[in-house]
Each structure stands twice: as structure tokens, then as C-alpha cells.
Amino acid sequence: MKNGLSRLDAAKIDTSPLHGLWALTNRDLKKWYKVPFIFLMSLIQPFMWLALFGKAMNLTAIFTGGSFNIPGLNIPKELVNQIGRQIMLQTFGTQDYFSYLAVGMLSFISLFTAMFSGMSIVWDRRLGFLDKVLSTPVARGVIPMAKVLSTVVRALAQAAIVLLLAILLGMDASHITLSGLLGSFAALLLLIVGFASLFVTLAIRSTSWEAQMAIMNLLNLPLLFASNAMFPVTYMPEWLQTIAKINPVSYSADICRQLLLASPGMVDIGFGFTYLAAFAATLSTVGIILSWRYLSK
Amino acid sequence: MPEKVVEAHRLTKIFNRRVKAVDNVDLEIEQGEIFGLLGPNGAGKSTMINMLTTILKPTSGTAKVCGYDIVKEAAEVRRSIGVVHQEYTADEDLTGLENIMLCASLYGIPSSVAKQRAWELLELVELKDAAKRKVETYSGGMRRRLELACGLISRPTLLFLDEPTLGLDVQTRVAVWNYIRRLKEEYDMTIFMTTHYLEEADAMCDRIAIIDHGRILKVGAPSELKASLGGDIVEIGVDGEKLDLTPIITEISGVKEVKKIDKLYRIKVERGEEVAPAIIDAIRSRGVTISKLSMIKPTLDEVYLEYTGRSLREEQASEEEIRSLRRTLHRARK
């Protein structure tokens, strides 16, 4: 203002309400892609699920491959296998449990990464970085938006890598099409936006990463198990079905299975997308409004 | 007539409806000043800075910073100020240069301009060689200089410095102050600072405000504040105590109070340098030999204690403040 130099530059200053969004997003992403160790570590858990759990839980082999027999009865192997395959197909929508789980893992890894978005804002507050950002002209709403955006990029990249690993480990890739891939990642994106907004909102007032960890631990397994990520909803007790049918994780997993494995779905794809879009829109709007109000107190 | 960079009027912040952190503060800071805010922990310094930098909204009262209202025109205020926090706020996982560039984009400075300014500033704070190193490898002094560079990237009219030398060793403190002086001259800034080091405030600030319990108790130039305590003390020891010189000394103009303790006269005077020779002349003219002479000038410490009280404070800092302080000290000593 009174400073000759700042007046000179005034014309060039970006005063748009979204300025700084990319800078803040990129800052979070740099921490991730510039450190190969963290990048690899973040892939280990889904890899374990796939390689150990997915392979160990070999339901296909239980029902087919001749291991199943009833003593005293001489059922032909071919028949046993056919029954087994039919059971698998009707239960999981695919003949191969590994493929079923692998696609479910895409939603799980997205959910898990989204949960960590809250953690990073707690650290920003504790380390004073948030205070610094608050004393700059960046719009308050941009701060949670940057967290959500960086989480989306990270989670989608991880989901893509998990999918690749799954295919390498033997997932049934015969039904994958480009439009199916795009559709699946669109569903995952909506899921991530919703959950990342939720966890950023929960974390924005907190300075305690312990509390944040507790919230994450409290929610991650219920959200995983009370969904169809690992097991179909149809065979759950009714009360659990009700929860699973509210849980957005079920819908993204369902959409991905329909699109990537050509399985019959829990719900119509259109309804699934509408549900996820509503989930993402509601939580991101509420999250941004609440964070904005809290940060400009 | 110099412009007012800060004008606060009856500024008040009440937390949880009962804790008055800042209580009806009026404050004016002129263009080009270095203004120091001094006070014990929990006196309201941080709350004051947080309100003026628009991080906190006042409960009542108004303030203008660089001509903009801190509530209604918060974005404009933030665009015209720079803030160097007490904590090290730089992202340790990024390099020094990346940190400065990040700050620049938060201010909306286009990257071509930002790059040029960043290198200028890095040169000024002598971090050019370390610019591409991660901040986690920096020493306390380097971090502080990086914070200064970040605070200056927007070429602010007014720079807030919250405890700029906290936890630094003497050499680094002197160096940091040299940078601040140079930066101020280079960019013609007004500086609003807080510090716990009173001798620093004395040496650096044009004006000082002492704040306690949310109220500003005294404002003025350091020399004025010290003079307000009643001036200097001249101590004169004499040989032979038979003659009481008290009446003679009391008559000298500028002498305010004389106390005789055995052979020692303790004389309170207004301007020690000028009055002491007159006293010496008067004593010698009576044929008394002076054996000892000393002069004590009050320091800002005395002023500070006079207004904030001499009793030890219970620790009033919140848990969070203590944690942040510890972290800052820890990193400063790296």
C-alpha cells in the first residue's frame, strides 16, 4: 500500500478465491511422492491383504478342485466342481474369491487413505504450519479443500497400483474395459471425497493425533466389515445388512465389481452412483462450511 | 505527518465468556516504527497479535491494520502484512526454497516474480547455499532466517515478529537482529514485535508497550519509560563522615532524593551524566575527598518489573503453549 514495491506488483497478484489451492495440495503430495519409502510403505498393507489374506482365503479351492467330498458317497469330481463353481458364482458374482476380494480392496484402500487426511491437518496445527497459512490471504475453505484434493490424488494412485498388483497376482481381468475402469475410479473418487471431507472436518479442531488415531481405529474395521468389501451383503444377518446398505463403501465396491468383474450387482449402477455422489456432495459441503467457520473464528 | 499502520480502539478478546485475554486496548503504531510489545506469559501478547493478524476475531472493539478493518477486510489486512511466528512453521520435508515458494503462492504471487524475490531474500538472509537442502537439516538460526524470508516474500507494509530470537544463542540472536535491521531498511517496513529479552527491546524498539492481564500499562520510548522510574542513581563514597553533606547535595538542581548510609551517599537524580559532575564539584569545594563513585542507570528490567509486579508468576501458559514452546526451543538448539 504505502510500499512502492508492493504497489508495483499489485496488478499481478492472484486474488482469486481459490489461489493457493494447488500449492497446498502439491505440498501434501510432495511429502508422499518425494519419499519412496513412505510411498512403498503405503502399498504394503493392501499388498498384504491381497497376497496373504486373498490367497489364503482360497474359497474357490475349498469348493472346487476335488477337495470337497462326502465319505461313503461317490460323487463324480466334475459334478462337485460344477456345484462349487455355481456356489461361488451365485455368492460372489465371480468364480474366484481372490478377484472378488481384490476389487473390494480398491474401496478399502481408498477408505483407509481418506482416513489419514485428518491426521495430516492435526500435524499441521501442531507444528504451527496451519497458523502460518491462516495468516496469509488464502481463503479458509481452501485449506480443507487442499487436504481432500491431495487425498484424492494419493488414494486413486494407490488404488490403481493395488489393481495392477491384483491382476499380477491372478485377478480375473477378462472383463476389464476402459469405460469400466473410468467408471470404477469415478466411484472411488466420490467415496474418497466423502470420507476425506468427513475426517478433515473431525480433525480440524483437534490438536491431538492420539484422538485422531482413536477415531480411525474405531471406524476403519466397522466400515470395512459392515460392507460388501470382503463378503456379500446377502448372507449377512438382517441388522448387519441394514448397516452395510447404508455404508458408502458397499456402493463403491459394488459398482467396481459390476464394472470390472461383470458381476451382478447389489444395486443398479445408476443408483449406486447417485448414492455416492450425494454422500460426497453432502459431506464435502458440510465439511468445507464447518471448517471455514471454525478457521475464521 | 506519518501514517498510522495500526490503530486499535478498545480492542477486547474474551475467551470462554470469562477470561479477558485482551481488555480494552487502545494502540497506535506509526509508519516506519519498530514497536515492541512486552509482557509476562499469558499477558495477552499472542492474543493481541492473533487479532491484529486476523487469526482471531475480537470480542469487541475495532482495529485497523494498514488502513483495513481487521474483521471486515481481513483478506486485505493479510495481504499487506507479513507474520513471523514464534514457532518454526516451515515444512521440514521441503527445501528452504520450496518453503519460500509455497509462501509466495499462498500470497498469490505469480511464480516468476516469486522466484526472483525468493533468491533475493535467500541471499539477504544468507541461505543461498542451503536453499535446496531440506529444512530438517537446518540449524535454529537458519530456520529463523528462513521464517524471516517467508514473512517478507509478500513485501509487507507491516511485519509481525513474535519472539524472533527465542531459544537462539547470543551470536545467532545478534545476527538475526542485524538481518531484521537490514530488512527494515531495505523494504521500509514497520515492525511489530514481541520479545522476552528486555535488552533487545531496549536496543531495537522505537517504542514499547508493556502489557499485563490484557491491559496496556505503559507506552513510550524505552528512554522515556526508564526516565519515568525517577531517573538514575549516583553513589558517592567519601573519606571522613563528620560533615553531613545531605543539605548541600539536595540543593543542586536535578537532585531528587539523597540518602546517607555511613560514608555512602545514594542520590537519585534526573539525568545522571549532567548532574553528577555538579555534585562532585560541590563536595570537593567543601574539602571532602571522594573515595568512590558509581552511577546506576535503570534498565528496562526495572521498568518491566515496576509495571508487571515483582512476584513470581504461576505458570499461566496453556498446555498447548508449553508444548509449542518446547518444540521451538528444541528445534532452535539443533
PDB file of C-alpha atoms in Angstrom, chain A residues 1-3 5-6 9 12-15 19-20 23-24 27 30-31 34 126-129 131-138 140 207 296-297, chain B residues 3 31 54-57 66 78-79 83 85 87-91 93 98 102-103 105-110 113 117 155 157 187 323 327 331:
ATOM      1  CA  MET A   1       0.000   0.000   0.000  1.00  0.00           C
ATOM      2  CA  LYS A   2       2.491   2.562   1.156  1.00  0.00           C
ATOM      3  CA  ASN A   3       5.272   0.401  -0.060  1.00  0.00           C
ATOM      4  CA  LEU A   5       7.295  -2.190  -4.445  1.00  0.00           C
ATOM      5  CA  SER A   6       4.073  -3.877  -3.439  1.00  0.00           C
ATOM      6  CA  ASP A   9       3.283  -5.810  -8.166  1.00  0.00           C
ATOM      7  CA  LYS A  12      -0.143  -9.304 -10.869  1.00  0.00           C
ATOM      8  CA  ILE A  13      -1.210 -10.717  -7.508  1.00  0.00           C
ATOM      9  CA  ASP A  14      -3.657 -13.571  -7.808  1.00  0.00           C
ATOM     10  CA  THR A  15      -6.609 -12.695  -5.602  1.00  0.00           C
ATOM     11  CA  HIS A  19      -5.465 -19.203  -5.084  1.00  0.00           C
ATOM     12  CA  GLY A  20      -3.077 -21.326  -3.085  1.00  0.00           C
ATOM     13  CA  ALA A  23       0.275 -25.001  -3.818  1.00  0.00           C
ATOM     14  CA  LEU A  24      -1.154 -26.530  -0.652  1.00  0.00           C
ATOM     15  CA  ARG A  27       2.836 -29.581  -0.701  1.00  0.00           C
ATOM     16  CA  LYS A  30       5.363 -33.879  -2.291  1.00  0.00           C
ATOM     17  CA  LYS A  31       5.687 -35.454   1.132  1.00  0.00           C
ATOM     18  CA  LYS A  34       9.281 -37.479  -2.931  1.00  0.00           C
ATOM     19  CA  ARG A 126       0.594 -28.857  15.995  1.00  0.00           C
ATOM     20  CA  LEU A 127       3.625 -27.822  14.008  1.00  0.00           C
ATOM     21  CA  GLY A 128       2.360 -24.285  13.514  1.00  0.00           C
ATOM     22  CA  PHE A 129       2.050 -24.651   9.763  1.00  0.00           C
ATOM     23  CA  ASP A 131      -1.219 -20.822  11.803  1.00  0.00           C
ATOM     24  CA  LYS A 132       1.124 -19.659   9.121  1.00  0.00           C
ATOM     25  CA  VAL A 133      -1.364 -20.490   6.391  1.00  0.00           C
ATOM     26  CA  LEU A 134      -4.103 -18.729   8.351  1.00  0.00           C
ATOM     27  CA  SER A 135      -2.098 -15.506   8.421  1.00  0.00           C
ATOM     28  CA  THR A 136      -1.862 -15.441   4.617  1.00  0.00           C
ATOM     29  CA  PRO A 137      -4.647 -14.276   2.289  1.00  0.00           C
ATOM     30  CA  VAL A 138      -5.595 -17.859   1.400  1.00  0.00           C
ATOM     31  CA  ARG A 140     -10.254 -20.506   4.726  1.00  0.00           C
ATOM     32  CA  THR A 207      -4.571 -30.872  18.228  1.00  0.00           C
ATOM     33  CA  SER A 296     -12.209 -17.924  10.775  1.00  0.00           C
ATOM     34  CA  LYS A 297     -13.155 -17.731  14.420  1.00  0.00           C
TER      35      LYS A 297
ATOM     36  CA  GLU B   3       0.582   7.443   8.670  1.00  0.00           C
ATOM     37  CA  GLN B  31       4.695   4.039   9.704  1.00  0.00           C
ATOM     38  CA  THR B  54      -6.857 -11.643  11.736  1.00  0.00           C
ATOM     39  CA  ILE B  55      -6.386 -15.167  13.086  1.00  0.00           C
ATOM     40  CA  LEU B  56      -8.742 -14.352  15.970  1.00  0.00           C
ATOM     41  CA  LYS B  57     -11.803 -12.169  15.854  1.00  0.00           C
ATOM     42  CA  CYS B  66      -2.583  -0.846   7.163  1.00  0.00           C
ATOM     43  CA  ARG B  78      -3.460 -10.369   5.447  1.00  0.00           C
ATOM     44  CA  ARG B  79      -2.283  -9.252   2.032  1.00  0.00           C
ATOM     45  CA  VAL B  83       3.938 -12.668  10.039  1.00  0.00           C
ATOM     46  CA  HIS B  85       5.576 -16.805  14.170  1.00  0.00           C
ATOM     47  CA  GLU B  87       7.249 -21.356  16.196  1.00  0.00           C
ATOM     48  CA  TYR B  88       9.211 -22.636  13.290  1.00  0.00           C
ATOM     49  CA  THR B  89       6.416 -23.069  10.816  1.00  0.00           C
ATOM     50  CA  ALA B  90       8.399 -24.139   7.780  1.00  0.00           C
ATOM     51  CA  ASP B  91       7.666 -27.583   6.405  1.00  0.00           C
ATOM     52  CA  ASP B  93      10.130 -32.128   4.494  1.00  0.00           C
ATOM     53  CA  GLU B  98      10.283 -24.772  -1.739  1.00  0.00           C
ATOM     54  CA  LEU B 102       4.933 -22.151  -1.069  1.00  0.00           C
ATOM     55  CA  CYS B 103       4.528 -18.975   0.988  1.00  0.00           C
ATOM     56  CA  SER B 105       1.759 -18.936  -3.738  1.00  0.00           C
ATOM     57  CA  LEU B 106      -0.261 -18.550  -0.547  1.00  0.00           C
ATOM     58  CA  TYR B 107       0.002 -14.815  -1.144  1.00  0.00           C
ATOM     59  CA  GLY B 108      -0.941 -15.276  -4.797  1.00  0.00           C
ATOM     60  CA  ILE B 109       2.404 -14.036  -6.057  1.00  0.00           C
ATOM     61  CA  PRO B 110       2.997 -15.315  -9.604  1.00  0.00           C
ATOM     62  CA  VAL B 113       8.073 -12.850  -9.577  1.00  0.00           C
ATOM     63  CA  ARG B 117      12.213 -12.467  -4.843  1.00  0.00           C
ATOM     64  CA  ARG B 155       6.919  -7.291   0.741  1.00  0.00           C
ATOM     65  CA  THR B 157       3.978  -2.898   4.874  1.00  0.00           C
ATOM     66  CA  TYR B 187      11.897  -2.642   2.459  1.00  0.00           C
ATOM     67  CA  ARG B 323       4.206 -27.779  24.048  1.00  0.00           C
ATOM     68  CA  ARG B 327       9.215 -27.690  20.360  1.00  0.00           C
ATOM     69  CA  ARG B 331      14.492 -27.094  17.214  1.00  0.00           C
TER      70      ARG B 331
END
